[in-house]
Tab-separated table of C-alpha atoms in Angstrom:
chain	number	residue	atom	x	y	z
A	9	MET	CA	-27.509	-21.443	-8.200
A	10	THR	CA	-23.708	-20.025	-7.627
A	11	LEU	CA	-24.844	-16.558	-6.943
A	12	PHE	CA	-28.570	-17.740	-5.219
A	13	ILE	CA	-25.675	-19.478	-2.440
A	14	LEU	CA	-23.917	-16.348	-1.871
A	15	LEU	CA	-27.258	-14.468	-1.695
A	16	LEU	CA	-28.758	-16.625	1.021
A	17	MET	CA	-25.390	-17.168	3.127
A	18	PRO	CA	-26.150	-13.880	4.847
A	19	LEU	CA	-29.985	-13.863	4.645
A	20	LEU	CA	-30.063	-17.089	6.415
A	21	GLY	CA	-26.491	-16.650	8.905
A	22	GLY	CA	-28.537	-13.433	10.295
A	23	LEU	CA	-31.693	-15.446	11.126
A	24	LEU	CA	-29.359	-18.160	12.695
A	25	ALA	CA	-27.515	-14.989	14.673
A	26	TRP	CA	-30.662	-13.315	16.068
A	27	TYR	CA	-31.596	-17.215	17.054
A	28	SER	CA	-28.675	-17.980	18.865
A	29	GLU	CA	-28.739	-15.225	21.338
A	30	ARG	CA	-30.926	-16.756	23.417
A	31	PHE	CA	-28.519	-19.597	24.117
A	32	ASP	CA	-25.220	-17.408	24.555
A	33	ALA	CA	-24.801	-13.374	23.648
A	34	GLY	CA	-21.486	-13.852	22.158
A	35	LEU	CA	-22.803	-16.513	19.369
A	36	PRO	CA	-24.166	-14.134	17.232
A	37	LYS	CA	-21.023	-12.193	16.004
A	38	LYS	CA	-19.396	-15.903	15.524
A	39	ILE	CA	-21.889	-16.684	13.195
A	40	ALA	CA	-21.844	-13.337	11.381
A	41	LEU	CA	-18.140	-13.914	10.728
A	42	LEU	CA	-18.671	-17.287	9.540
A	43	SER	CA	-21.967	-16.584	7.188
A	44	LEU	CA	-19.009	-13.926	5.952
A	45	LEU	CA	-16.676	-16.073	5.368
A	46	LEU	CA	-18.963	-18.789	3.763
A	47	CYS	CA	-19.860	-15.984	1.426
A	48	TRP	CA	-16.747	-16.348	-0.076
A	49	LEU	CA	-16.783	-19.976	-0.991
A	50	PRO	CA	-19.245	-19.893	-4.119
A	51	LEU	CA	-16.555	-16.902	-5.728
A	52	ILE	CA	-13.178	-19.061	-5.516
A	53	PRO	CA	-13.719	-20.989	-8.168
A	54	LEU	CA	-14.432	-17.828	-10.214
A	55	LEU	CA	-11.466	-15.749	-8.751
A	56	SER	CA	-8.979	-18.723	-9.390
A	57	SER	CA	-9.916	-18.991	-12.914
A	58	MET	CA	-10.084	-15.449	-13.831
A	59	PRO	CA	-6.987	-14.457	-15.997
A	60	PHE	CA	-6.878	-10.985	-14.839
A	61	ASP	CA	-5.639	-10.443	-18.808
A	62	ALA	CA	-7.841	-7.928	-20.976
A	63	SER	CA	-6.406	-10.253	-23.706
A	64	SER	CA	-8.030	-13.419	-22.186
A	65	LEU	CA	-11.607	-12.093	-20.653
A	66	PRO	CA	-13.882	-14.018	-22.284
A	67	ARG	CA	-15.360	-11.718	-24.840
A	68	SER	CA	-19.079	-12.263	-23.566
A	69	GLN	CA	-19.950	-9.431	-20.579
A	70	TRP	CA	-21.584	-11.766	-18.164
A	71	LEU	CA	-19.314	-14.082	-16.189
A	72	ILE	CA	-22.123	-15.747	-14.555
A	73	ASP	CA	-25.672	-15.721	-15.589
A	74	GLU	CA	-28.676	-17.666	-13.883
A	75	SER	CA	-32.374	-17.161	-14.163
A	76	TYR	CA	-35.553	-19.071	-12.495
A	77	PRO	CA	-39.106	-18.053	-13.135
A	78	TRP	CA	-40.966	-15.889	-10.447
A	79	ILE	CA	-44.064	-14.343	-11.346
A	80	PRO	CA	-44.525	-15.446	-14.960
A	81	PHE	CA	-47.579	-13.547	-14.954
A	82	PHE	CA	-45.643	-10.632	-15.302
A	83	ASN	CA	-42.673	-12.154	-16.719
A	84	ILE	CA	-40.815	-11.629	-13.627
A	85	ASN	CA	-37.864	-13.727	-13.373
A	86	ALA	CA	-35.370	-14.270	-10.502
A	87	HIS	CA	-32.790	-12.994	-12.870
A	88	LEU	CA	-29.001	-12.920	-11.322
A	89	ALA	CA	-25.664	-12.004	-13.396
A	90	LEU	CA	-22.596	-11.264	-12.519
A	91	ASP	CA	-19.645	-8.965	-14.736
A	92	GLY	CA	-16.602	-7.509	-14.206
A	93	LEU	CA	-18.107	-4.623	-12.710
A	94	SER	CA	-20.659	-5.680	-10.266
A	95	LEU	CA	-17.569	-8.676	-9.483
A	96	LEU	CA	-15.734	-5.659	-8.419
A	97	LEU	CA	-18.315	-4.415	-5.950
A	98	ILE	CA	-19.190	-7.745	-4.451
A	99	LEU	CA	-15.738	-7.855	-3.374
A	100	LEU	CA	-15.825	-4.544	-1.706
A	101	THR	CA	-19.266	-5.206	-0.044
A	102	LEU	CA	-17.421	-8.654	1.297
A	103	LEU	CA	-14.503	-7.039	2.567
A	104	MET	CA	-15.866	-4.162	4.186
A	105	GLY	CA	-18.820	-6.061	5.771
A	106	LEU	CA	-15.500	-8.244	7.688
A	107	VAL	CA	-14.222	-4.677	8.546
A	108	ALA	CA	-17.575	-3.699	10.326
A	109	LEU	CA	-17.810	-6.915	11.477
A	110	SER	CA	-14.202	-6.139	13.281
A	111	SER	CA	-15.204	-2.883	14.297
A	112	ALA	CA	-18.725	-4.252	15.965
A	113	TRP	CA	-16.851	-7.060	17.722
A	114	HIS	CA	-16.416	-5.100	21.185
A	115	GLU	CA	-18.521	-2.199	20.502
A	116	ILE	CA	-21.987	-3.654	20.546
A	117	THR	CA	-23.157	-5.399	23.450
A	118	LYS	CA	-27.055	-5.137	23.830
A	119	ARG	CA	-29.130	-7.011	21.514
A	120	THR	CA	-26.514	-8.594	19.669
A	121	GLY	CA	-28.635	-11.170	17.830
A	122	LEU	CA	-30.887	-8.545	16.362
A	123	PHE	CA	-27.642	-6.404	15.252
A	124	TYR	CA	-26.072	-8.971	13.546
A	125	LEU	CA	-29.370	-10.206	11.882
A	126	ASN	CA	-29.610	-6.253	10.706
A	127	LEU	CA	-25.878	-6.317	9.800
A	128	LEU	CA	-25.888	-9.218	7.572
A	129	TRP	CA	-29.179	-8.465	5.740
A	130	THR	CA	-28.211	-5.052	4.972
A	131	LEU	CA	-25.034	-6.536	3.098
A	132	ALA	CA	-27.486	-9.342	1.350
A	133	GLY	CA	-29.581	-6.293	-0.047
A	134	VAL	CA	-26.545	-4.675	-1.453
A	135	LEU	CA	-25.242	-7.978	-2.874
A	136	GLY	CA	-28.411	-8.507	-4.593
A	137	VAL	CA	-28.288	-5.037	-5.983
A	138	PHE	CA	-24.965	-5.968	-7.555
A	139	LEU	CA	-26.433	-9.064	-8.532
A	140	ALA	CA	-30.081	-8.177	-9.746
A	141	ILE	CA	-30.733	-8.117	-13.805
A	142	ASP	CA	-34.502	-8.122	-13.462
A	143	LEU	CA	-35.200	-4.768	-12.723
A	144	PHE	CA	-38.155	-5.518	-10.391
A	145	LEU	CA	-35.778	-7.759	-7.997
A	146	PHE	CA	-33.534	-4.850	-8.332
A	147	PHE	CA	-36.200	-2.457	-6.741
A	148	VAL	CA	-36.762	-5.352	-4.127
A	149	PHE	CA	-33.187	-5.682	-2.831
A	150	TRP	CA	-32.683	-1.799	-3.196
A	151	GLU	CA	-35.548	-1.852	-0.561
A	152	VAL	CA	-34.512	-4.623	1.282
A	153	MET	CA	-30.977	-3.384	2.156
A	154	LEU	CA	-32.448	-0.211	3.629
A	155	VAL	CA	-34.653	-1.414	6.271
A	156	PRO	CA	-32.147	-3.128	7.967
A	157	MET	CA	-30.192	0.224	7.973
A	158	TYR	CA	-32.644	2.108	9.672
A	159	PHE	CA	-32.813	-0.382	12.717
A	160	LEU	CA	-28.862	-0.420	12.691
A	161	ILE	CA	-28.871	3.520	13.144
A	162	SER	CA	-32.274	3.835	15.262
A	163	ILE	CA	-31.501	1.066	17.965
A	164	TRP	CA	-27.412	1.245	18.220
A	165	GLY	CA	-26.737	4.757	17.235
A	166	TYR	CA	-26.179	7.907	19.567
A	167	GLU	CA	-28.545	10.460	21.293
A	168	GLN	CA	-30.088	11.787	18.209
A	169	ARG	CA	-30.282	8.168	16.436
A	170	HIS	CA	-34.108	8.227	15.998
A	171	TYR	CA	-33.761	12.245	14.166
A	172	ALA	CA	-31.121	10.886	12.085
A	173	ALA	CA	-32.474	6.879	11.021
A	174	VAL	CA	-35.914	8.505	10.195
A	175	LYS	CA	-34.446	11.459	8.248
A	176	PHE	CA	-32.263	8.269	6.563
A	177	PHE	CA	-35.451	6.339	5.754
A	178	ILE	CA	-37.491	9.272	4.590
A	179	PHE	CA	-35.113	10.177	1.542
A	180	THR	CA	-34.276	7.018	0.762
A	181	GLN	CA	-37.748	5.836	0.790
A	182	ALA	CA	-38.476	8.669	-1.155
A	183	GLY	CA	-36.223	8.125	-3.783
A	184	GLY	CA	-37.357	4.660	-3.817
A	185	LEU	CA	-40.965	5.514	-4.700
A	186	LEU	CA	-39.755	7.617	-7.766
A	187	MET	CA	-37.586	4.509	-8.824
A	188	LEU	CA	-40.505	2.316	-8.696
A	189	ILE	CA	-43.075	4.806	-10.885
A	190	SER	CA	-40.049	5.220	-13.233
A	191	LEU	CA	-39.443	1.390	-13.368
A	192	CYS	CA	-43.187	0.715	-14.298
A	193	ALA	CA	-43.239	3.968	-16.475
A	194	LEU	CA	-40.276	2.559	-18.548
A	195	VAL	CA	-41.968	-1.368	-18.483
A	196	GLY	CA	-45.076	0.116	-19.832
A	197	ILE	CA	-43.737	2.609	-22.370
A	198	HIS	CA	-41.712	-0.585	-23.724
A	199	TYR	CA	-44.303	-2.690	-23.937
A	200	GLN	CA	-46.294	0.124	-26.193
A	201	GLN	CA	-43.259	0.194	-28.385
A	202	THR	CA	-42.447	-3.110	-29.035
A	203	GLY	CA	-45.683	-5.438	-27.516
A	204	ILE	CA	-43.043	-7.051	-24.985
A	205	LEU	CA	-44.026	-7.085	-20.954
A	206	THR	CA	-40.690	-7.631	-19.605
A	207	PHE	CA	-38.404	-6.211	-16.391
A	208	ASP	CA	-35.924	-7.690	-17.599
A	209	TYR	CA	-32.271	-5.716	-18.308
A	210	LEU	CA	-31.131	-7.749	-21.280
A	211	ILE	CA	-34.280	-7.143	-23.227
A	212	LEU	CA	-34.660	-3.519	-22.557
A	213	ILE	CA	-31.245	-2.742	-23.185
A	214	GLN	CA	-31.706	-4.133	-26.946
A	215	ASN	CA	-34.569	-1.432	-27.599
A	216	PRO	CA	-34.061	1.634	-25.544
A	217	ILE	CA	-37.206	3.793	-25.084
A	218	SER	CA	-37.823	7.279	-27.403
A	219	GLY	CA	-39.394	10.132	-27.039
A	220	ASP	CA	-40.153	12.925	-24.805
A	221	LEU	CA	-41.314	10.666	-22.131
A	222	ALA	CA	-38.432	8.943	-22.180
A	223	PHE	CA	-36.075	11.993	-20.474
A	224	TRP	CA	-38.840	11.945	-17.380
A	225	VAL	CA	-38.258	8.794	-17.267
A	226	ALA	CA	-34.203	8.711	-17.303
A	227	LEU	CA	-34.604	11.514	-14.897
A	228	GLY	CA	-36.980	9.574	-12.182
A	229	PHE	CA	-34.109	7.283	-12.157
A	230	THR	CA	-31.289	9.584	-11.713
A	231	ILE	CA	-33.012	11.214	-8.941
A	232	ALA	CA	-33.426	7.850	-7.121
A	233	PHE	CA	-29.752	6.841	-7.679
A	234	LEU	CA	-28.480	10.609	-6.717
A	235	VAL	CA	-30.187	10.266	-3.188
A	236	LYS	CA	-28.294	7.431	-2.644
A	237	LEU	CA	-24.908	8.538	-4.050
A	238	PRO	CA	-25.755	11.281	-2.243
A	239	ALA	CA	-25.736	14.772	-4.632
A	240	LEU	CA	-26.685	17.931	-4.123
A	241	PRO	CA	-29.360	18.828	-3.142
A	242	PHE	CA	-30.411	15.153	-1.583
A	243	HIS	CA	-27.483	14.846	0.322
A	244	SER	CA	-28.701	16.162	3.717
A	245	TRP	CA	-29.272	12.537	5.230
A	246	LEU	CA	-25.743	11.833	4.985
A	247	ALA	CA	-24.142	13.764	7.846
A	248	ASP	CA	-26.816	13.034	10.492
A	249	ALA	CA	-26.819	9.521	9.710
A	250	HIS	CA	-23.286	9.133	9.876
A	251	THR	CA	-22.784	10.911	13.114
A	252	GLN	CA	-25.466	9.237	14.835
A	253	ALA	CA	-25.207	5.322	13.588
A	254	PRO	CA	-22.923	3.138	15.514
A	255	THR	CA	-19.305	2.650	13.568
A	256	ALA	CA	-20.266	-0.796	11.437
A	257	ALA	CA	-23.046	1.168	9.877
A	258	SER	CA	-21.073	4.040	9.137
A	259	ILE	CA	-18.583	1.710	7.342
A	260	ILE	CA	-21.785	-0.115	5.379
A	261	LEU	CA	-23.114	3.274	4.326
A	262	ALA	CA	-19.873	4.776	3.348
A	263	ALA	CA	-18.616	1.403	1.453
A	264	VAL	CA	-21.014	-0.151	0.005
A	265	LEU	CA	-24.674	1.539	0.204
A	266	LEU	CA	-23.059	4.868	-1.359
A	267	LYS	CA	-21.936	3.029	-4.366
A	268	THR	CA	-25.236	1.733	-5.014
A	269	GLY	CA	-25.708	5.136	-6.259
A	270	GLY	CA	-22.824	5.421	-8.587
A	271	TYR	CA	-23.612	1.449	-9.735
A	272	GLY	CA	-27.060	2.338	-10.907
A	273	ILE	CA	-26.250	5.355	-12.927
A	274	ILE	CA	-23.387	2.948	-14.741
A	275	ARG	CA	-25.598	-0.119	-15.270
A	276	PHE	CA	-29.210	1.236	-15.913
A	277	VAL	CA	-29.423	5.274	-16.361
A	278	LEU	CA	-26.738	5.474	-19.116
A	279	PRO	CA	-27.711	2.205	-21.406
A	280	LEU	CA	-30.770	2.279	-20.890
A	281	PHE	CA	-31.519	5.913	-21.915
A	282	PRO	CA	-28.412	6.965	-23.869
A	283	GLN	CA	-30.146	9.962	-25.931
A	284	ALA	CA	-31.913	11.421	-22.254
A	285	SER	CA	-28.400	10.685	-20.547
A	286	ILE	CA	-26.676	12.833	-22.848
A	287	GLN	CA	-29.284	15.675	-22.289
A	288	LEU	CA	-28.972	15.305	-18.627
A	289	ALA	CA	-25.106	15.145	-18.913
A	290	PRO	CA	-24.342	18.958	-18.614
A	291	PHE	CA	-26.456	19.417	-15.488
A	292	MET	CA	-25.268	16.019	-13.828
A	293	MET	CA	-21.745	17.141	-14.453
A	294	LEU	CA	-22.455	20.578	-12.552
A	295	LEU	CA	-23.807	19.032	-9.737
A	296	GLY	CA	-20.929	16.704	-9.278
A	297	VAL	CA	-18.667	19.965	-9.578
A	298	ILE	CA	-20.764	21.748	-6.879
A	299	GLY	CA	-20.791	18.553	-4.612
A	300	ILE	CA	-17.093	18.655	-5.035
A	301	ILE	CA	-16.824	21.544	-3.645
A	302	TYR	CA	-19.495	22.215	-1.815
A	303	GLY	CA	-18.915	19.127	0.175
A	304	ALA	CA	-15.183	19.806	0.943
A	305	MET	CA	-16.274	23.411	1.955
A	306	MET	CA	-18.335	21.676	4.598
A	307	ALA	CA	-15.755	19.253	5.896
A	308	PHE	CA	-13.312	22.250	6.278
A	309	VAL	CA	-15.537	23.643	9.181
A	310	GLN	CA	-16.713	20.550	11.177
A	311	THR	CA	-15.613	19.874	14.415
A	312	ASP	CA	-17.170	16.723	14.795
A	313	LEU	CA	-14.873	14.247	13.350
A	314	LYS	CA	-17.471	11.578	11.860
A	315	ARG	CA	-19.308	14.613	9.991
A	316	LEU	CA	-15.769	15.753	8.874
A	317	VAL	CA	-15.336	12.283	7.203
A	318	ALA	CA	-19.541	12.328	6.167
A	319	TYR	CA	-18.869	15.372	4.238
A	320	SER	CA	-15.995	14.278	2.720
A	321	SER	CA	-17.865	11.726	1.380
A	322	VAL	CA	-20.228	14.224	-0.213
A	323	SER	CA	-17.248	15.648	-2.332
A	324	HIS	CA	-15.834	12.246	-2.976
A	325	MET	CA	-19.012	10.866	-4.943
A	326	GLY	CA	-19.183	13.911	-6.864
A	327	PHE	CA	-16.070	12.669	-8.536
A	328	VAL	CA	-18.217	9.666	-9.462
A	329	LEU	CA	-21.131	11.951	-10.652
A	330	LEU	CA	-18.246	13.828	-12.902
A	331	GLY	CA	-16.873	10.605	-14.239
A	332	CYS	CA	-20.520	8.510	-15.169
A	333	PHE	CA	-21.670	11.510	-17.208
A	334	ALA	CA	-18.457	12.399	-18.910
A	335	PHE	CA	-19.118	9.357	-21.509
A	336	ASN	CA	-15.553	8.864	-21.414
A	337	ILE	CA	-13.655	5.428	-21.036
A	338	TYR	CA	-10.987	7.042	-18.650
A	339	ALA	CA	-13.561	8.770	-16.950
A	340	LEU	CA	-15.463	5.753	-16.089
A	341	GLN	CA	-12.678	4.013	-15.231
A	342	GLY	CA	-11.834	6.296	-12.722
A	343	ALA	CA	-15.429	6.418	-11.475
A	344	VAL	CA	-15.353	2.658	-10.986
A	345	MET	CA	-11.904	3.264	-9.155
A	346	GLN	CA	-13.288	5.724	-7.089
A	347	MET	CA	-15.966	3.861	-5.735
A	348	LEU	CA	-13.683	1.165	-4.649
A	349	ALA	CA	-10.809	3.413	-3.329
A	350	HIS	CA	-13.456	5.713	-1.431
A	351	GLY	CA	-14.893	2.584	-0.116
A	352	ILE	CA	-11.562	1.677	1.404
A	353	SER	CA	-10.303	4.840	2.884
A	354	THR	CA	-13.390	6.437	3.872
A	355	SER	CA	-14.503	3.367	5.867
A	356	ALA	CA	-10.899	3.246	7.377
A	357	LEU	CA	-11.446	6.870	8.914
A	358	PHE	CA	-14.530	5.735	10.363
A	359	VAL	CA	-12.800	2.816	12.303
A	360	LEU	CA	-10.297	5.390	13.381
A	361	VAL	CA	-12.806	7.873	14.669
A	362	GLY	CA	-14.657	4.897	15.766
A	363	MET	CA	-11.883	3.962	17.846
A	364	ILE	CA	-10.613	7.412	19.263
A	365	GLN	CA	-14.275	7.535	20.285
A	366	HIS	CA	-13.992	4.408	22.206
A	367	ARG	CA	-11.083	5.518	23.901
A	368	TYR	CA	-11.893	9.168	24.566
A	369	HIS	CA	-15.508	9.358	24.871
A	370	THR	CA	-15.391	12.574	22.139
A	371	ARG	CA	-15.091	12.888	18.418
A	372	ASP	CA	-15.007	16.821	19.251
A	373	LEU	CA	-11.754	18.318	17.149
A	374	ASN	CA	-11.866	21.085	19.691
A	375	GLU	CA	-10.953	18.138	22.953
A	376	LEU	CA	-8.922	16.217	20.824
A	377	GLY	CA	-4.946	16.888	19.863
A	378	GLY	CA	-1.576	15.155	20.249
A	379	LEU	CA	-2.839	12.112	19.994
A	380	TRP	CA	0.520	10.815	18.389
A	381	LEU	CA	2.175	10.628	22.058
A	382	ASN	CA	-0.538	8.730	23.409
A	383	LEU	CA	-1.178	6.536	20.398
A	384	PRO	CA	1.229	6.333	17.600
A	385	LYS	CA	0.297	3.355	15.919
A	386	LEU	CA	-3.770	4.574	15.647
A	387	SER	CA	-1.799	7.838	14.812
A	388	ALA	CA	0.023	6.651	12.335
A	389	PHE	CA	-2.905	4.991	10.399
A	390	GLY	CA	-4.958	7.998	10.896
A	391	LEU	CA	-1.602	9.691	9.072
A	392	PHE	CA	-1.634	7.184	5.914
A	393	PHE	CA	-5.989	7.130	5.652
A	394	GLY	CA	-5.713	11.080	5.754
A	395	ILE	CA	-3.248	11.544	3.229
A	396	ALA	CA	-5.232	8.619	1.141
A	397	SER	CA	-8.285	10.596	0.993
A	398	LEU	CA	-6.505	13.883	-0.165
A	399	GLY	CA	-5.310	11.980	-3.587
A	400	MET	CA	-1.770	11.450	-2.649
A	401	PRO	CA	0.104	9.849	-5.538
A	402	GLY	CA	0.831	6.240	-5.190
A	403	LEU	CA	-2.787	5.443	-3.885
A	404	GLY	CA	-5.844	4.316	-5.315
A	405	ASN	CA	-7.723	7.519	-4.725
A	406	PHE	CA	-5.014	9.435	-6.795
A	407	VAL	CA	-5.477	7.013	-9.705
A	408	ALA	CA	-9.429	7.627	-9.576
A	409	GLU	CA	-9.579	11.115	-9.255
A	410	PHE	CA	-6.824	11.432	-11.933
A	411	LEU	CA	-8.367	9.529	-14.416
A	412	ILE	CA	-11.971	10.947	-13.589
A	413	LEU	CA	-10.647	14.233	-14.674
A	414	ILE	CA	-8.221	13.615	-17.521
A	415	GLY	CA	-11.294	11.739	-19.028
A	416	SER	CA	-13.793	14.615	-18.317
A	417	PHE	CA	-11.626	17.638	-19.292
A	418	ALA	CA	-11.954	16.179	-23.390
A	419	GLN	CA	-16.100	16.987	-22.986
A	420	TYR	CA	-16.029	19.656	-20.270
A	421	PRO	CA	-13.116	21.254	-19.894
A	422	LYS	CA	-14.150	24.582	-17.920
A	423	LEU	CA	-16.157	22.160	-15.260
A	424	THR	CA	-13.338	19.985	-14.749
A	425	ILE	CA	-11.066	22.830	-14.179
A	426	LEU	CA	-13.827	23.864	-11.275
A	427	ALA	CA	-13.670	20.003	-10.002
A	428	ALA	CA	-9.757	20.371	-9.939
A	429	SER	CA	-10.192	22.975	-7.370
A	430	GLY	CA	-12.076	20.449	-5.123
A	431	LEU	CA	-8.238	18.469	-4.836
A	432	ILE	CA	-6.973	21.508	-2.958
A	433	LEU	CA	-9.810	22.038	-0.729
A	434	ALA	CA	-9.692	18.382	-0.106
A	435	ALA	CA	-5.434	18.967	1.027
A	436	VAL	CA	-7.034	21.893	3.436
A	437	TYR	CA	-9.637	19.574	5.254
A	438	SER	CA	-7.625	16.436	5.221
A	439	LEU	CA	-4.611	18.056	7.096
A	440	LEU	CA	-6.605	20.230	9.385
A	441	LEU	CA	-8.071	16.410	10.388
A	442	ILE	CA	-4.535	15.014	10.828
A	443	TYR	CA	-3.048	18.424	12.454
A	444	LYS	CA	-6.250	18.810	14.886
A	445	THR	CA	-6.388	15.028	15.978
A	446	PHE	CA	-2.922	13.944	15.819
A	447	PHE	CA	-0.653	16.551	16.356
A	448	GLY	CA	-0.759	20.084	17.732
A	449	GLN	CA	-1.215	20.854	21.628
A	450	THR	CA	-1.727	17.821	23.188
A	451	LYS	CA	-4.996	18.860	25.277
A	452	ARG	CA	-5.345	15.349	27.257
A	453	PRO	CA	-2.642	13.852	29.699
A	454	HIS	CA	-1.219	10.644	29.352
A	455	ASP	CA	-3.212	7.873	30.388
A	456	SER	CA	-1.369	4.432	30.530
A	457	LYS	CA	-5.193	2.608	30.941
A	458	ILE	CA	-5.860	3.732	27.195
A	459	ALA	CA	-4.271	0.890	24.995
A	460	ASP	CA	-3.054	1.658	21.471
A	461	THR	CA	-4.611	-0.638	18.273
A	462	ASN	CA	-4.786	-4.024	19.281
A	463	THR	CA	-3.718	-7.085	17.190
A	464	LYS	CA	-7.520	-7.203	15.572
A	465	GLU	CA	-7.307	-3.346	15.167
A	466	TRP	CA	-4.129	-3.433	13.763
A	467	CYS	CA	-4.705	-6.555	11.389
A	468	THR	CA	-8.071	-4.725	10.009
A	469	LEU	CA	-6.174	-0.915	9.166
A	470	ILE	CA	-3.008	-2.826	7.861
A	471	SER	CA	-5.083	-4.947	5.399
A	472	MET	CA	-6.515	-1.945	4.197
A	473	CYS	CA	-3.314	0.007	3.767
A	474	PHE	CA	-2.217	-2.335	1.537
A	475	ILE	CA	-5.316	-2.595	-0.563
A	476	LEU	CA	-4.923	1.221	-1.242
A	477	ILE	CA	-1.405	1.110	-2.188
A	478	TYR	CA	-2.238	-1.847	-4.398
A	479	LEU	CA	-5.129	-0.088	-5.824
A	480	GLY	CA	-2.531	3.061	-6.530
A	481	LEU	CA	0.691	1.099	-7.772
A	482	HIS	CA	-0.798	-1.734	-9.777
A	483	PRO	CA	-4.761	-0.589	-10.412
A	484	GLN	CA	-4.407	-2.281	-14.349
A	485	PRO	CA	-6.210	-6.068	-13.040
A	486	PHE	CA	-9.451	-3.829	-11.746
A	487	PHE	CA	-9.111	-2.087	-15.164
A	488	ASP	CA	-9.141	-5.219	-16.906
A	489	LEU	CA	-12.288	-6.326	-15.600
A	490	VAL	CA	-14.606	-4.245	-16.413
A	491	PRO	CA	-13.551	-2.830	-19.958
A	492	ILE	CA	-16.547	-4.786	-21.795
A	493	THR	CA	-19.115	-3.281	-19.177
A	494	LEU	CA	-17.828	0.621	-19.991
A	495	MET	CA	-16.852	0.208	-23.263
A	496	LYS	CA	-20.576	-0.347	-24.522
A	497	LEU	CA	-21.360	2.890	-22.630
A	498	SER	CA	-18.043	5.209	-23.811
A	499	PHE	CA	-19.775	5.172	-27.420
A	500	ILE	CA	-21.984	7.517	-26.494
A	501	ALA	CA	-19.233	10.295	-26.449
A	502	ASP	CA	-19.347	10.324	-30.664
A	503	ASP	CA	-22.942	11.881	-30.398
A	504	ILE	CA	-22.030	14.419	-27.694
A	505	GLY	CA	-20.773	17.135	-29.997
A	506	ALA	CA	-24.086	17.132	-31.981
A	507	LEU	CA	-26.762	16.918	-29.529
A	508	LEU	CA	-25.339	19.863	-27.013
């Protein structure tokens, strides 16, 4: 029951936080904090016994596997399983949940109970996505995480929050509908070919479907995940959602919701549709390269800090798409590392943007400048995370992008060279962000009433600094957690030369 308890914690905590508002408006955030801390309890025995050594890891892919009957008529089970890949993303989700809670602690003052209900249920949906092995259950959690995020943007967002929330909902629901159609087609074709009606990933993966329909089913799944990644041309919801969302929602969006797209490709598309994935690979990698360059160029011309960081996410997640379809163990390891490092660094930038907006009531780069003189601690954190975003050696982002480029070059050298140009563009928009915000001409006189980072903000940001440094200087423990999962995918590389 370990994994089911993990899911129940935020679900029940959200309901309790909602109910508690009638007694005290400050009680919901305390209950939300307690709920997130309790989510760590089921993982403590696993983390304490984990050797973090590839030679001594269990040979089985799954560290925990739990299944209970749910809808027996259709052979649908409540099947949850945890392996190294999902463990890393769950740890990222719980950490970023605490960061989001920290940013919302003083920012959210209205309808606090409903806010923390939606925040915790969004996190519960994400945890379910990373744990569900039954595809129908996976789809249920895929939808669960979207509805609360819609309310987070629509109720607690900024001026055009309703437009941004509806746009987010339409894009993601369209992707969800396509996934449902593809899921039913996959199960139906598998039933025709094997006589087994099942939604269980572990059974479906043993007999990958074949034929012309397999390509279209794989394409349906892929597009659904590309919407969430997001990749061109399904990216336009992201900038509006980030710009209008409260800081906590932006953190959850950047840190974990986008990662469900990359996770879905690695977990479902590549192993369930190996031949179709090979056929899709050149086009998907081209989309990744275009996304890297386009996102960087769009970030360069933004004057709104939030939109700049949002478009940088489009560029960074293009590297994830590139690494996923390279069918190379180094590129796949880099894609996983990029999801982790991007989740930390971009979330930290959104935290900083929220802090700046809270103090100066603007995100316009033309109205900022010279903040180092007024807010030296905040500016120092901004310098660090800006440099991390551009891929400075010694930090996690560099390790991720280096591995992706090395792994991709073996299969698609020309596309990889184009993708490498995105690193130059990343340096341009990152340095522009740093200069226009923290250096340059001071546009605001010193105000002693505007305080620098407080203890809570300092502890939150410094912890994220240490995580990025650890990812950059000692990434091997994280690589050791996912070799079994990724090695099962990299075998496809042997067939690429013959089929392309």
